[in-house]
PDB file of C-alpha atoms in Angstrom:
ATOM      1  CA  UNK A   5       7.535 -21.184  18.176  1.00 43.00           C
ATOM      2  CA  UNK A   6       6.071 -21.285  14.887  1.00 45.00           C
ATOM      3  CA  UNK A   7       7.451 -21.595  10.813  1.00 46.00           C
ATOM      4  CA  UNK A   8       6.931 -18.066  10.388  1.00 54.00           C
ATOM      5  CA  UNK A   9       9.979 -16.757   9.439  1.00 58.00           C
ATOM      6  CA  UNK A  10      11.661 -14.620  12.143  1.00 60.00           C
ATOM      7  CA  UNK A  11      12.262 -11.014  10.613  1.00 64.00           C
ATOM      8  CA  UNK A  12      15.898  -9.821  11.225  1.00 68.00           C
ATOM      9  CA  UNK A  13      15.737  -6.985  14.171  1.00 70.00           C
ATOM     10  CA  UNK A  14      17.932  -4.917  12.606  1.00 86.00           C
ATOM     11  CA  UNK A  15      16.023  -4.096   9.843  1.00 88.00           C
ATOM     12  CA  UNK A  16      13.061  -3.095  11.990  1.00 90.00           C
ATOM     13  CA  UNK A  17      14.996  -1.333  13.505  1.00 90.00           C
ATOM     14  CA  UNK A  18      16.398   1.008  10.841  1.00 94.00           C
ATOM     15  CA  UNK A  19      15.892   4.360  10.626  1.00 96.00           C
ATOM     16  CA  UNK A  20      13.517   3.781   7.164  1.00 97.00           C
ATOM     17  CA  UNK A  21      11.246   1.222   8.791  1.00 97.00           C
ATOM     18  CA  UNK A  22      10.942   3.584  12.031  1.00 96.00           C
ATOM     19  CA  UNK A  23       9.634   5.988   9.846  1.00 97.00           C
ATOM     20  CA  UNK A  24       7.137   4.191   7.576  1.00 97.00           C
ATOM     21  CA  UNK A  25       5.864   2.258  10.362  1.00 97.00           C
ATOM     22  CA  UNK A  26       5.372   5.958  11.801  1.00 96.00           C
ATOM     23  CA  UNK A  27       3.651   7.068   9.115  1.00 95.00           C
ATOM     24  CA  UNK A  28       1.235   4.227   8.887  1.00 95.00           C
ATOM     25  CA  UNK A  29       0.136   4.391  12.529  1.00 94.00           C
ATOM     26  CA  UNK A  30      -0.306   7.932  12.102  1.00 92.00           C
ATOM     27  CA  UNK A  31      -3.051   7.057   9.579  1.00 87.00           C
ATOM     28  CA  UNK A  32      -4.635   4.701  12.248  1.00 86.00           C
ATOM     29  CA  UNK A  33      -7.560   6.942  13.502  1.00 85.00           C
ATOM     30  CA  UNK A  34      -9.517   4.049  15.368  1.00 90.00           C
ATOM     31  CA  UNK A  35      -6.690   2.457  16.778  1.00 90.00           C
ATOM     32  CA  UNK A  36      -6.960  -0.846  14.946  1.00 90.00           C
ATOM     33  CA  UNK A  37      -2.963  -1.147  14.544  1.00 91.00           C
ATOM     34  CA  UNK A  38      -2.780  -0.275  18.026  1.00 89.00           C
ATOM     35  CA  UNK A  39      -1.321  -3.614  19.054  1.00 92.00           C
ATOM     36  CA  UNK A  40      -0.096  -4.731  16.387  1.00 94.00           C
ATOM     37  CA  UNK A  41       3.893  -5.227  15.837  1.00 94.00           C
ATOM     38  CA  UNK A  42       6.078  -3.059  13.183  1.00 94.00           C
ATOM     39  CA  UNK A  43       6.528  -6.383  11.363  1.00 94.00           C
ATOM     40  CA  UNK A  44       3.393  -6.968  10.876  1.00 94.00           C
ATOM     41  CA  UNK A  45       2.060  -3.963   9.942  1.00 95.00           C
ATOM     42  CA  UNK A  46       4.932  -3.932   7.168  1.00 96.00           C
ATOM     43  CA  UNK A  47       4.280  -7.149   5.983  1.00 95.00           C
ATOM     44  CA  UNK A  48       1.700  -6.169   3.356  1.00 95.00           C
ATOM     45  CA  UNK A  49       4.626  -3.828   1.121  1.00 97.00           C
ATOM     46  CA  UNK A  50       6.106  -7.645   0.864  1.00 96.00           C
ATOM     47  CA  UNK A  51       4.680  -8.732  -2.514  1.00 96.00           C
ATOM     48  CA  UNK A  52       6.411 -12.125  -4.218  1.00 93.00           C
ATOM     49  CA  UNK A  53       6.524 -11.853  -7.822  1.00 93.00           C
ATOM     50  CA  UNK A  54       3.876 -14.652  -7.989  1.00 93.00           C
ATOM     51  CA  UNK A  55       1.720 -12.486  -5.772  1.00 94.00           C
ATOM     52  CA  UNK A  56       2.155  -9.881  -7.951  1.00 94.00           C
ATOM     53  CA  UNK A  57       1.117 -11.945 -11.263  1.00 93.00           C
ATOM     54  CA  UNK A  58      -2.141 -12.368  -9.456  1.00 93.00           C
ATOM     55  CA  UNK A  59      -3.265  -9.118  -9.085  1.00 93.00           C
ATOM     56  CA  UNK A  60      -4.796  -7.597 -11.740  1.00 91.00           C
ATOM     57  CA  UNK A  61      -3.793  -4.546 -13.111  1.00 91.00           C
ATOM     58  CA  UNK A  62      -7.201  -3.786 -14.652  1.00 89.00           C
ATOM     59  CA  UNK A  63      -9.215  -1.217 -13.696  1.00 86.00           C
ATOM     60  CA  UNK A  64      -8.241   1.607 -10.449  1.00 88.00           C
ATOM     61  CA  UNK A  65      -5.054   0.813  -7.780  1.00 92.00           C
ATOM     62  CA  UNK A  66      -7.733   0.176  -4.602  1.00 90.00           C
ATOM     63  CA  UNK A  67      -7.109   2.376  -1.765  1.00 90.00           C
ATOM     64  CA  UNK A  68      -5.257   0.782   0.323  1.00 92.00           C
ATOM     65  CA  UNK A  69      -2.620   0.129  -1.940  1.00 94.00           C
ATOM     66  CA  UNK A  70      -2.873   3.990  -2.598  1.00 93.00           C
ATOM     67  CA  UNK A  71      -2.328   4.238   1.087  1.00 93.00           C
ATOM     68  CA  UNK A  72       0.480   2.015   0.826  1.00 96.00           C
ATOM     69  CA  UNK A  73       2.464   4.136  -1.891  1.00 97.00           C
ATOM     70  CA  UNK A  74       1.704   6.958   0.021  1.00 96.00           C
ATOM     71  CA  UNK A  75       2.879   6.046   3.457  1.00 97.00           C
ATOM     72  CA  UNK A  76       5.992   4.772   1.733  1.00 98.00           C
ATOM     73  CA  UNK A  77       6.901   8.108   0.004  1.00 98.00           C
ATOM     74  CA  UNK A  78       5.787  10.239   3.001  1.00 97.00           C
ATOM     75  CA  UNK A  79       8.522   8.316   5.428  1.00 98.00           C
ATOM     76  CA  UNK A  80      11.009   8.845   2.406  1.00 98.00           C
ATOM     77  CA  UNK A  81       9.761  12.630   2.522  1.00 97.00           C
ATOM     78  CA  UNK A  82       9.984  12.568   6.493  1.00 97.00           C
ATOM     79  CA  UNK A  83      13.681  10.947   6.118  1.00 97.00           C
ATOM     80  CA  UNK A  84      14.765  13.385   4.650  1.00 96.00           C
ATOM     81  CA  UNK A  85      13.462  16.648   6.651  1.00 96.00           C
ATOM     82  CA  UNK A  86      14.964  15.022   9.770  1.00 95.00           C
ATOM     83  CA  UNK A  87      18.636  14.659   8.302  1.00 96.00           C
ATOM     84  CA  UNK A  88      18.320  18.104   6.361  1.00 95.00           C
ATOM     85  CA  UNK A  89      15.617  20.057   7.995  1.00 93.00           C
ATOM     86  CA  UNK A  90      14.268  20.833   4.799  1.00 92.00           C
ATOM     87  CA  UNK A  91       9.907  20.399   4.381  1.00 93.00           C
ATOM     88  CA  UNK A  92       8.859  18.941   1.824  1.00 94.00           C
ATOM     89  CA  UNK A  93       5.702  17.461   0.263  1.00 94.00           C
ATOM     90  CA  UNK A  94       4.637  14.172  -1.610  1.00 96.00           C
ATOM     91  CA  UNK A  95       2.635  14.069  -4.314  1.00 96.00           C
ATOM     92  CA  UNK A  96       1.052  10.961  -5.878  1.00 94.00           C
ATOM     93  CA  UNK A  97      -0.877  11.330  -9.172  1.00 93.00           C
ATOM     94  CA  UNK A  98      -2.232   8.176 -10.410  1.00 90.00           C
ATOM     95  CA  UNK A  99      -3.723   7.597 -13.755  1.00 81.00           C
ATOM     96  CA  UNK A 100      -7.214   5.213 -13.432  1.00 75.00           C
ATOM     97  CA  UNK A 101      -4.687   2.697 -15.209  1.00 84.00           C
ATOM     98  CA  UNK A 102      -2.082   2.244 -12.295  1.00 88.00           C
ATOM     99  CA  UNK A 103      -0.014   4.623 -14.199  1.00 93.00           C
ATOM    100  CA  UNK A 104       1.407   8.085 -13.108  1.00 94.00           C
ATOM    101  CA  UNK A 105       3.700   9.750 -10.805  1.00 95.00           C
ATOM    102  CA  UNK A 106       5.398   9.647  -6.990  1.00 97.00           C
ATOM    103  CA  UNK A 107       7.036  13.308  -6.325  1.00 97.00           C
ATOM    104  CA  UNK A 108       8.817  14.972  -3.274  1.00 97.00           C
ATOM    105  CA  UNK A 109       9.437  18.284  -3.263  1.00 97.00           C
ATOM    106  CA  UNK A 110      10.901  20.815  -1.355  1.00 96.00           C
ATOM    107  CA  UNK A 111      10.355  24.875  -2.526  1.00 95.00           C
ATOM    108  CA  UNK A 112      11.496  24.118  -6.141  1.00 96.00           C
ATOM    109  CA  UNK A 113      13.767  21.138  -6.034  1.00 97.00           C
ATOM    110  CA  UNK A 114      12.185  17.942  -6.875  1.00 97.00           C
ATOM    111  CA  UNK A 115      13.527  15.636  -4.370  1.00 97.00           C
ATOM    112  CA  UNK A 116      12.840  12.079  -5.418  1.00 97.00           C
ATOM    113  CA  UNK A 117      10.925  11.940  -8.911  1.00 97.00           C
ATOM    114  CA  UNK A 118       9.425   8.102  -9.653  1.00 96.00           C
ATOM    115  CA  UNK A 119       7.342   7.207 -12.418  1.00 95.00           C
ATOM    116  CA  UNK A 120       4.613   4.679 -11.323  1.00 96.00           C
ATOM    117  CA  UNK A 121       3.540   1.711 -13.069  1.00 94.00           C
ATOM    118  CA  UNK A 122       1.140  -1.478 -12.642  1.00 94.00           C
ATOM    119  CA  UNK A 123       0.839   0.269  -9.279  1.00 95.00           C
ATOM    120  CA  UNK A 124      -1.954  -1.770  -8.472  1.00 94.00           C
ATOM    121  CA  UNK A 125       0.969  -4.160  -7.937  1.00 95.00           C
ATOM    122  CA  UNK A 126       2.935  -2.087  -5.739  1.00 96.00           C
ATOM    123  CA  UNK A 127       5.430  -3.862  -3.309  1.00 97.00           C
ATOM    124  CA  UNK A 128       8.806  -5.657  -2.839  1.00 97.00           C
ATOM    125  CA  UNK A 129      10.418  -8.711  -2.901  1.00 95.00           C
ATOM    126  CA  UNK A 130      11.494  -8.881   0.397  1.00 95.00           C
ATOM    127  CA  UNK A 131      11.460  -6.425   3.797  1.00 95.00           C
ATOM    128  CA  UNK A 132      15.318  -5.956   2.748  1.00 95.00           C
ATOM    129  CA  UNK A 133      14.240  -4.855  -0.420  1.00 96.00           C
ATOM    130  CA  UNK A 134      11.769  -2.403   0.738  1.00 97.00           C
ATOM    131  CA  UNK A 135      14.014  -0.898   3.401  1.00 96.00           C
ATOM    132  CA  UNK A 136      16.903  -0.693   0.596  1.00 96.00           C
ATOM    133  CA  UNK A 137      15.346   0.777  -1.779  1.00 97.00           C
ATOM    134  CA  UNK A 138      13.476   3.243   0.477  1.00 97.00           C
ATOM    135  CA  UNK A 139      17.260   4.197   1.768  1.00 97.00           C
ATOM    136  CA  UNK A 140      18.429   4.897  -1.800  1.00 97.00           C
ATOM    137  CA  UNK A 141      15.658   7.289  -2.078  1.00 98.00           C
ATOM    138  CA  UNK A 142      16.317   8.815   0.777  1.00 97.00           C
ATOM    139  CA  UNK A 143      19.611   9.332   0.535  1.00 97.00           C
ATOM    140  CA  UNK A 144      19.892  10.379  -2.882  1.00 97.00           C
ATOM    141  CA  UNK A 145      17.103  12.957  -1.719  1.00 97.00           C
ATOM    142  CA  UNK A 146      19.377  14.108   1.178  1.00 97.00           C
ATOM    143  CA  UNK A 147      22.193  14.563  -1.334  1.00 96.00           C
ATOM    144  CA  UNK A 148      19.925  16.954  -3.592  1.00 96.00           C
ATOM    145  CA  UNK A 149      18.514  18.448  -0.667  1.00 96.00           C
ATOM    146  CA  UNK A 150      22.113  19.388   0.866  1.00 96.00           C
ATOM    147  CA  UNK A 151      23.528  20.372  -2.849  1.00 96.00           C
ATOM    148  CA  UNK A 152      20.802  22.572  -3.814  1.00 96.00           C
ATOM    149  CA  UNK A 153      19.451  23.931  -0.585  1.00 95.00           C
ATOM    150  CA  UNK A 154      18.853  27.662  -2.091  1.00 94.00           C
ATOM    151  CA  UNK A 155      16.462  25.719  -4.382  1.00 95.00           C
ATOM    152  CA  UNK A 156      14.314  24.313  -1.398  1.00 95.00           C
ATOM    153  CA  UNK A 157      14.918  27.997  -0.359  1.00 91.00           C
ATOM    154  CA  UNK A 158      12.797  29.644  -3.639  1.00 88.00           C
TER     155      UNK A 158
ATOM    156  CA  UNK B  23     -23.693  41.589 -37.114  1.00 44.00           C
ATOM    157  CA  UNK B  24     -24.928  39.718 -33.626  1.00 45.00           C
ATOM    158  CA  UNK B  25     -24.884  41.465 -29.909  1.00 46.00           C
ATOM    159  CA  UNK B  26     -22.257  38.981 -29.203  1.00 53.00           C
ATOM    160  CA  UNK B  27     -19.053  40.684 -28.017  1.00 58.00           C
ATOM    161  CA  UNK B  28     -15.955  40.816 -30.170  1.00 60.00           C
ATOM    162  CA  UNK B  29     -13.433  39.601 -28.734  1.00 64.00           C
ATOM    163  CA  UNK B  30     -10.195  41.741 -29.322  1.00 68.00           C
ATOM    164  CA  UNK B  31      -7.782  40.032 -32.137  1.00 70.00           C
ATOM    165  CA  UNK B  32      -4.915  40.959 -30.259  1.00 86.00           C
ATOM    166  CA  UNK B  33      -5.422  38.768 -27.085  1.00 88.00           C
ATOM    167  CA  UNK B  34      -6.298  35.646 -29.182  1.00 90.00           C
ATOM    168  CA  UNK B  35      -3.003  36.370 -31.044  1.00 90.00           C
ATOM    169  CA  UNK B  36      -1.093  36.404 -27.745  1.00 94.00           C
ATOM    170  CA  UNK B  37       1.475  33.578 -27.946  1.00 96.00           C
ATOM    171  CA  UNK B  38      -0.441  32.150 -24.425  1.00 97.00           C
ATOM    172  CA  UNK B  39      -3.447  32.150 -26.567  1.00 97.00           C
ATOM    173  CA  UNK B  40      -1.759  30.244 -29.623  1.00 96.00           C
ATOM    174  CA  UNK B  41      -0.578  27.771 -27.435  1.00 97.00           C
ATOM    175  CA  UNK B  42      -3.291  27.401 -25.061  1.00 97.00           C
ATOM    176  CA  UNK B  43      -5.539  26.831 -28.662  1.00 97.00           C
ATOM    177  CA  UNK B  44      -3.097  24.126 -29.674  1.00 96.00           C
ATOM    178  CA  UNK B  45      -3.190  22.115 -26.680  1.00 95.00           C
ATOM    179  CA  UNK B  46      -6.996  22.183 -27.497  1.00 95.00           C
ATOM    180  CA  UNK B  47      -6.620  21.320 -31.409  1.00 94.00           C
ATOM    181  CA  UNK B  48      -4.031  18.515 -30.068  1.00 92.00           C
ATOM    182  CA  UNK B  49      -6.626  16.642 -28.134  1.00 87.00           C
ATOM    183  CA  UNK B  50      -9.431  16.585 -31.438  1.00 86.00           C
ATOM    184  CA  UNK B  51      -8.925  13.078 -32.203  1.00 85.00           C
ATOM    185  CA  UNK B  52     -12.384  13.334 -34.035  1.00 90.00           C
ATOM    186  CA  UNK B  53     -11.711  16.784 -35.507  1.00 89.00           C
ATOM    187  CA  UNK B  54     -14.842  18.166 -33.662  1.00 90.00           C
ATOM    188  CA  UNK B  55     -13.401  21.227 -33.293  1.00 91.00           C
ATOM    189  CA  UNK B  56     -11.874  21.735 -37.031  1.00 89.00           C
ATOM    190  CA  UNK B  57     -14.134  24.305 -38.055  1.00 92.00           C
ATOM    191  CA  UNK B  58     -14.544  26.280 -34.700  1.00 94.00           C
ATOM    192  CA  UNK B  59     -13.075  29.477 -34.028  1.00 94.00           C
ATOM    193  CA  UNK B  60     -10.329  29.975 -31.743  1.00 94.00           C
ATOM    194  CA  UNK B  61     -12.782  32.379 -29.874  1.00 94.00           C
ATOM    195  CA  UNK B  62     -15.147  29.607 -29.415  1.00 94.00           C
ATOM    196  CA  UNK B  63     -12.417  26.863 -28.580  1.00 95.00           C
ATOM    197  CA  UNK B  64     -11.294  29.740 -25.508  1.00 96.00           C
ATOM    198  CA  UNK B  65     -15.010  30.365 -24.079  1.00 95.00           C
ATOM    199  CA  UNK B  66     -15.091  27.853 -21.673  1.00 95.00           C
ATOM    200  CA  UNK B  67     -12.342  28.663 -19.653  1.00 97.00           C
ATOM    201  CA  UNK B  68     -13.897  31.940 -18.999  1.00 96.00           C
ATOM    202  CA  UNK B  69     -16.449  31.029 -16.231  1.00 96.00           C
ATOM    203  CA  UNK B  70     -17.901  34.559 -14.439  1.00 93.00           C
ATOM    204  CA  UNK B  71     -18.386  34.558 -10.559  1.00 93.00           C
ATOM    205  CA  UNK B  72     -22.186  34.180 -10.903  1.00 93.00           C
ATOM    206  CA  UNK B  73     -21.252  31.090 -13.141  1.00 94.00           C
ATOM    207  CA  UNK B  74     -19.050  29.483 -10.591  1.00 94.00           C
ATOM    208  CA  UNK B  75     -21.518  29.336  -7.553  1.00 93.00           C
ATOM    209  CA  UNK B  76     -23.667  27.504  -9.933  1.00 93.00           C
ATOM    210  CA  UNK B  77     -20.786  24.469 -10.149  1.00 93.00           C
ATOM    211  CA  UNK B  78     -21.207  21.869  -7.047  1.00 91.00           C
ATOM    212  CA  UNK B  79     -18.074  21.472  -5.606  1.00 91.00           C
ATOM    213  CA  UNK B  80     -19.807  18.138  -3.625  1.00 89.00           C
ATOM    214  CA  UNK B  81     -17.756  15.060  -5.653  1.00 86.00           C
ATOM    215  CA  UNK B  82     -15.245  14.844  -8.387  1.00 88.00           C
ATOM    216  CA  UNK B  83     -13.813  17.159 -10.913  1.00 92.00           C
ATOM    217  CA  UNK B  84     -16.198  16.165 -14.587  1.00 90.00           C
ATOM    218  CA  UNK B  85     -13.575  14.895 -17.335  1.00 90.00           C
ATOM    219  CA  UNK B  86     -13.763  17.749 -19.040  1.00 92.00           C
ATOM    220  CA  UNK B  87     -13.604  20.580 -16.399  1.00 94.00           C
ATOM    221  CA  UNK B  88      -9.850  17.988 -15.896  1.00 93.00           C
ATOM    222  CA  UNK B  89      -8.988  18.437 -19.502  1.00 93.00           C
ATOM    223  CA  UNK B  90      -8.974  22.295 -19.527  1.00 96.00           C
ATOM    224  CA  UNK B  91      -6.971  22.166 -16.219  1.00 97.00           C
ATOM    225  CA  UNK B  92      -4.387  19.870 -18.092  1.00 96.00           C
ATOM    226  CA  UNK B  93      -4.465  21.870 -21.373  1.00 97.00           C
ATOM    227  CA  UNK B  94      -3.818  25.423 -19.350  1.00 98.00           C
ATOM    228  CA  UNK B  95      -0.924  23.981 -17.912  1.00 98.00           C
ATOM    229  CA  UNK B  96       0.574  21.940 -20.635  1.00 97.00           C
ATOM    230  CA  UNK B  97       0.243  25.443 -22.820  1.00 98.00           C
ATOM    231  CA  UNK B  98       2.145  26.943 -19.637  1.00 98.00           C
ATOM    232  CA  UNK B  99       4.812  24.205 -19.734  1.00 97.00           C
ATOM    233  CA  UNK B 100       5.093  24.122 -23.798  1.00 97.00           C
ATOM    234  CA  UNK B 101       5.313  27.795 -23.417  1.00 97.00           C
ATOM    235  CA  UNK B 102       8.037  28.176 -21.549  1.00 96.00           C
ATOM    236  CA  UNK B 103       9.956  25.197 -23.869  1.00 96.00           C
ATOM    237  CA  UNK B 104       9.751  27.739 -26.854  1.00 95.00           C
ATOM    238  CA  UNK B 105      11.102  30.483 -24.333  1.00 96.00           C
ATOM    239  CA  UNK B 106      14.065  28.119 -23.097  1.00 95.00           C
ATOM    240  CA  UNK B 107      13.854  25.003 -25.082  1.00 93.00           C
ATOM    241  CA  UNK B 108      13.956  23.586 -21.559  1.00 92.00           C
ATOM    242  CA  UNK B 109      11.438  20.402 -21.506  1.00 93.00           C
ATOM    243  CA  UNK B 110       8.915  19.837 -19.088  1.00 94.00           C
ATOM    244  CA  UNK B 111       6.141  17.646 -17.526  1.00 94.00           C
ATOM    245  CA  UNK B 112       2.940  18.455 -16.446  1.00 96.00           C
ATOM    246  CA  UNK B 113       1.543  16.460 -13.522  1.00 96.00           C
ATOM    247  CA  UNK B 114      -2.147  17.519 -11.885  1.00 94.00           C
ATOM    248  CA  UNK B 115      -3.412  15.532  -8.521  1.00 93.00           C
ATOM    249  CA  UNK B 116      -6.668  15.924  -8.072  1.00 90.00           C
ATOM    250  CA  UNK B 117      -8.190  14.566  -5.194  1.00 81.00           C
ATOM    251  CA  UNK B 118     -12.133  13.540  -4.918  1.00 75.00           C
ATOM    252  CA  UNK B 119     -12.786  16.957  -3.389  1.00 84.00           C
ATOM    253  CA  UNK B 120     -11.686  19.299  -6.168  1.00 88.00           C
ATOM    254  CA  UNK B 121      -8.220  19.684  -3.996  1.00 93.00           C
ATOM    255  CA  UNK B 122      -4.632  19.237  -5.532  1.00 94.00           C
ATOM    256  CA  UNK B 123      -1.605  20.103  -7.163  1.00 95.00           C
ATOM    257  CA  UNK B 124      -1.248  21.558 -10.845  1.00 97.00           C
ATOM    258  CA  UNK B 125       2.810  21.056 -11.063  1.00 97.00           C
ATOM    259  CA  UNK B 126       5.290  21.874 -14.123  1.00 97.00           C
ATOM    260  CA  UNK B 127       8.644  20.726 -13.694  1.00 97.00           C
ATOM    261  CA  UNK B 128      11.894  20.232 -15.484  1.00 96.00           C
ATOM    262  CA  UNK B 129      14.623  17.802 -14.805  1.00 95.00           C
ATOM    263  CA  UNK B 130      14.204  18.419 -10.287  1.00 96.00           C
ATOM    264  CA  UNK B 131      13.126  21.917 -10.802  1.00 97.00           C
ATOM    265  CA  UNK B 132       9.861  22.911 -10.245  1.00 97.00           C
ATOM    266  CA  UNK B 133       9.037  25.757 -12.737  1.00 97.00           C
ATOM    267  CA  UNK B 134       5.322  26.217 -11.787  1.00 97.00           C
ATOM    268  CA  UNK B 135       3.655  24.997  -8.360  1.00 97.00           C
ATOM    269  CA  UNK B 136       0.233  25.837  -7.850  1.00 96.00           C
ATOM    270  CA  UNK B 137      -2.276  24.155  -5.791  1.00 95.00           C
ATOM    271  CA  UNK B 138      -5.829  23.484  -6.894  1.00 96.00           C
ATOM    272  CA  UNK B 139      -9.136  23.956  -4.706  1.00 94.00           C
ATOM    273  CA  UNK B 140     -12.517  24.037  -5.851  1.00 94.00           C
ATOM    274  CA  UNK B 141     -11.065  22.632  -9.438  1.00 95.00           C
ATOM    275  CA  UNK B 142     -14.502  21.968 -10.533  1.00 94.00           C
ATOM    276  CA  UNK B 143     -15.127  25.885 -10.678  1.00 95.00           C
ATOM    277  CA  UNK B 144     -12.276  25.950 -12.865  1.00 96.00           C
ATOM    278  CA  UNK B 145     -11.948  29.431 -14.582  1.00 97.00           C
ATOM    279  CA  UNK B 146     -11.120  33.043 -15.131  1.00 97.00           C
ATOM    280  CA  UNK B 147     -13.372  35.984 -14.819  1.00 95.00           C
ATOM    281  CA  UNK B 148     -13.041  36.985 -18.503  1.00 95.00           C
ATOM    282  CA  UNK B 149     -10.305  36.341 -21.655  1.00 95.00           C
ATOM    283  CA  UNK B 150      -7.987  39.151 -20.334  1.00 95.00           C
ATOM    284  CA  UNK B 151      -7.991  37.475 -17.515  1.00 96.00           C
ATOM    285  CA  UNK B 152      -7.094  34.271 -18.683  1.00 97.00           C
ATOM    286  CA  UNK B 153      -4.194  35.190 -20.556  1.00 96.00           C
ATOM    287  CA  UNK B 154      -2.537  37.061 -17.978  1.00 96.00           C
ATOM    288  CA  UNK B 155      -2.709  34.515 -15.838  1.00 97.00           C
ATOM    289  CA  UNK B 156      -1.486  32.481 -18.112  1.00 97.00           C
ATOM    290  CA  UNK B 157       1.876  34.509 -19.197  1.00 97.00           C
ATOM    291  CA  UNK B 158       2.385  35.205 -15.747  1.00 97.00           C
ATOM    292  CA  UNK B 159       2.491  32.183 -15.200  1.00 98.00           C
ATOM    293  CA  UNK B 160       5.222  31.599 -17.895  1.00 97.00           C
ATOM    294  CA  UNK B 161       7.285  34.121 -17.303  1.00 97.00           C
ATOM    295  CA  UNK B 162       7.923  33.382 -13.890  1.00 97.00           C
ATOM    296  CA  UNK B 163       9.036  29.893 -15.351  1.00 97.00           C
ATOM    297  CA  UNK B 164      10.982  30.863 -17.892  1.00 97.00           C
ATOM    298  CA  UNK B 165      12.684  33.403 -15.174  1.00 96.00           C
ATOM    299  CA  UNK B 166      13.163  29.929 -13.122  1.00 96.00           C
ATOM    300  CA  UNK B 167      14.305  28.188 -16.020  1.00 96.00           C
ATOM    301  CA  UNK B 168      16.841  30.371 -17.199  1.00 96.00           C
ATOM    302  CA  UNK B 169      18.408  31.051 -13.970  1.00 96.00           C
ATOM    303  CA  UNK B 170      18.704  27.525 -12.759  1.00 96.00           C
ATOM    304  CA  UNK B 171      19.194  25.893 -15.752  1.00 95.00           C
ATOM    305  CA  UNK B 172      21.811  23.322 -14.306  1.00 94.00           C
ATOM    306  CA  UNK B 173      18.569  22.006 -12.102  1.00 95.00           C
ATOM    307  CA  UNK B 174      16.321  21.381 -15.142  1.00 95.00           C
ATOM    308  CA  UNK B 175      19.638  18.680 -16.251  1.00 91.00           C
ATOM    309  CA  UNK B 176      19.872  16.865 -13.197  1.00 88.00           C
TER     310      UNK B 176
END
């Protein structure tokens, strides 16, 4: 047994980590996550706010944290198609300032819109606070999605 | 009198035109482009077929083929605001290849979706060309706009 704090099953186990755990081991094309656990491969969207003071948000957002963003918006994106059945896509456009925008659409309806900023410091405080606000997304998205289906329709 | 072809007043007095030049005039911090012609400011989005297999489309997009992608669609989006005093945001995702997204959206509706490929040939075949694409473009926004106006308020 060591000190690393013990994550809390249940929120492994939730429907949001399922899917962004999915969606990073889907990008995963040599296998290197292969063996790893779900908590560990969400540990790096955990970012403390001291962490986050010591990241400089200079210059580009490096890849992976691209990766990161994206993986996160494509299992809110994937959320929602399995409750509504509706496809949509995500769209990140980010500014060479770690400025710009996170979209999910479906036909016409913009399903979640975020601004992005400081993204080079993307992350949360905690793994609740990733999985919570991942759910709010996603079901505020499912909401829109339901509401205005003819608009996923056009 | 030169051999160079007049261009037709009547196109560059097309409100696409008008708008497409002031999106143009809008990004002079330097006033560079104070004493050119609206004709001139137009020429380089026309870009012939023989013109476009000279373009690479091996690496990224040059800042300023990206600028006249922005400024089309931001005369699109400021278009259609005159049309339905709806307002908009442009967003265009480029990725390393010349792929991507050009979108225009109001409030969660989408009011133009087109995706980009081989954006470092961006172009049309000639100034008639342009234009239509252009209002085509608008009206099938406003169209959008004005029939799902409650979307562009959400």
């Amino acid at each position: 047994m060591t000190t690393t704090e013990i994550t809390s099953p249940t929120l492994l186990d939730s429907a949001f980590a399922k899917a962004l755990v999915q969606q990073i081991r889907a990008n995963d094309p040599y296998g290197t996550y292969r063996n790893w656990s779900d908590e560990i491969l969400l540990k790096p969207f955990v970012v403390t706010r001291a962490q986050k003071r010591g990241i400089s948000v200079e210059g580009e957002v490096d890849p992976i944290t691209q990766g990161r963003i994206m993986a996160f918006y494509r299992a809110i994106a994937a959320r929602i198609e399995q409750e509504t059945g509706q496809l949509s896509q995500v769209v990140i456009d980010l500014s060479h300032e770690g400025f710009g925008w996170a979209l999910v659409f479906s036909g016409r309806l913009l399903i979640v819109v975020r601004t992005l900023r400081d993204a080079q410091r993307f992350g949360f405080d905690s793994l609740e606070k990733l999985i919570a606000e991942g759910e709010k997304l996603v079901n505020s998205g499912i909401d829109l999605a339901t509401n205005y289906a003819n608009i996923c329709k056009l």
